């Protein structure tokens, strides 16, 4: 009977140092079954106690799990690298650097001809932000974007 039960069983072959994920089906209170992540890890096998039991270490900090783990609760993990598969650069890539034009480099009549104001709409002087300073800022990162009264406002770093 035992031979018949083990006939279709797949016993994975894990070695010391292999990266694995541990199956933990226990549901956490407040998290539904669909949102629960049953595979935790990555771990690596630090010691093989028998054919079916191993000791695991956490890959992030190297902490040893105190209980032994049966190998049917493990699945093989993969080491991902940041290296690209194809190291040859693309052939038709045009590298164009963005041009930054500062206020001092442009002519005054060029700026005034490009800016068109709509004088037909009445605007309150309290709500209008009079920004006569035309300076160029370098932005490291756009943190948030919000649309207020039809205009985009950005929070930058």
XYZ file of C-alpha atoms in Angstrom:
157
model
C 0.000 0.000 0.000
C 2.872 2.367 0.781
C 4.466 1.673 -2.597
C 1.193 2.454 -4.353
C 0.818 5.752 -2.476
C 4.407 6.823 -3.167
C 4.292 5.843 -6.843
C 3.153 9.286 -8.053
C 4.992 11.231 -5.351
C 7.692 13.631 -6.445
C 10.523 13.847 -3.937
C 12.567 16.909 -4.808
C 16.298 16.669 -4.397
C 17.541 19.627 -2.331
C 21.159 20.195 -1.380
C 22.796 22.348 1.288
C 22.961 25.949 0.062
C 19.928 25.763 -2.254
C 17.560 28.737 -2.166
C 13.993 27.702 -1.310
C 10.596 29.134 -0.346
C 8.638 27.710 2.598
C 4.914 26.898 2.375
C 3.035 28.321 5.371
C -0.734 27.905 4.820
C -1.781 29.415 8.182
C -4.133 32.347 7.639
C -3.428 35.576 9.482
C -6.432 37.155 11.191
C -7.839 40.010 9.146
C -6.356 38.900 5.823
C -8.538 36.893 3.466
C -7.493 33.699 1.764
C -6.981 35.428 -1.587
C -4.646 38.042 -0.126
C -2.621 35.624 1.986
C 0.802 34.722 0.632
C 1.405 31.091 1.527
C 5.021 30.969 0.283
C 7.431 32.849 2.545
C 11.109 33.343 2.042
C 13.620 33.198 0.505
C 15.531 30.793 2.727
C 18.547 28.664 2.058
C 19.168 25.149 3.317
C 21.809 25.205 6.035
C 21.711 21.553 7.111
C 20.197 18.353 5.757
C 19.035 16.271 8.736
C 17.634 13.330 6.738
C 16.197 12.613 3.303
C 12.996 14.463 4.189
C 13.996 17.002 6.889
C 16.183 20.096 6.574
C 17.154 23.149 8.655
C 16.650 26.559 7.029
C 18.310 29.966 7.354
C 16.723 33.241 6.320
C 18.532 34.705 3.321
C 18.051 38.356 4.338
C 19.672 38.253 7.782
C 20.972 34.685 8.176
C 18.750 33.809 11.162
C 18.331 30.060 11.714
C 14.784 28.666 11.966
C 14.541 26.635 15.162
C 12.224 23.906 13.823
C 13.108 21.368 11.204
C 11.132 21.511 7.961
C 9.893 18.670 5.802
C 10.946 18.962 2.150
C 7.402 18.620 0.799
C 6.769 22.160 2.190
C 9.605 23.639 0.096
C 9.799 24.867 -3.459
C 12.933 25.803 -5.290
C 13.840 29.480 -5.444
C 15.813 31.265 -8.112
C 18.614 33.789 -7.890
C 17.742 36.887 -9.893
C 20.546 39.132 -11.054
C 20.386 42.674 -12.345
C 22.547 41.802 -15.331
C 20.799 41.864 -18.712
C 20.642 38.701 -20.764
C 21.811 40.375 -23.965
C 24.734 42.674 -23.273
C 24.943 44.096 -26.804
C 23.427 47.590 -27.055
C 20.609 48.246 -29.527
C 21.804 49.417 -32.926
C 19.284 52.166 -33.768
C 19.351 54.103 -30.545
C 19.628 57.879 -30.881
C 20.957 59.526 -27.782
C 19.597 63.051 -27.507
C 20.191 65.095 -24.404
C 17.402 67.471 -23.394
C 18.171 71.112 -23.999
C 17.787 73.424 -21.026
C 17.260 77.051 -21.934
C 17.768 79.512 -19.131
C 16.020 82.864 -18.851
C 19.242 84.823 -19.408
C 19.911 83.083 -22.745
C 16.582 83.969 -24.378
C 15.516 87.265 -25.854
C 12.796 89.262 -24.136
C 10.612 89.593 -27.262
C 10.747 85.822 -27.822
C 9.352 85.148 -24.349
C 6.571 87.702 -24.643
C 5.448 86.414 -28.055
C 5.179 82.822 -26.829
C 3.091 83.630 -23.761
C -0.495 84.457 -24.576
C -2.819 85.582 -21.837
C -6.572 85.343 -21.962
C -7.842 88.707 -20.732
C -11.524 87.892 -21.309
C -11.754 85.784 -18.151
C -12.023 87.629 -14.865
C -9.705 86.316 -12.184
C -9.572 87.202 -8.532
C -6.291 88.744 -7.460
C -6.411 86.706 -4.226
C -6.460 83.333 -5.985
C -4.078 84.272 -8.792
C -0.448 83.380 -8.123
C 1.644 86.127 -9.698
C 4.886 84.381 -10.565
C 6.870 86.919 -12.561
C 10.112 85.069 -11.796
C 10.885 82.864 -14.821
C 13.593 80.680 -13.316
C 14.417 77.121 -14.298
C 14.670 74.524 -11.547
C 16.217 71.086 -11.768
C 13.896 68.439 -10.350
C 15.230 65.224 -8.882
C 11.883 63.453 -8.553
C 8.167 64.222 -8.857
C 6.601 63.073 -5.595
C 2.919 63.908 -6.176
C 0.706 65.345 -8.912
C -2.674 66.940 -8.242
C -5.129 68.848 -10.421
C -6.502 71.986 -8.755
C -8.880 74.329 -10.633
C -7.890 72.902 -14.001
C -4.114 73.248 -13.487
C -1.606 70.586 -12.565
C 0.264 71.157 -9.309
C 3.377 69.133 -8.604
C 5.209 68.292 -5.395
C 8.860 67.761 -6.268
C 12.038 66.775 -4.510
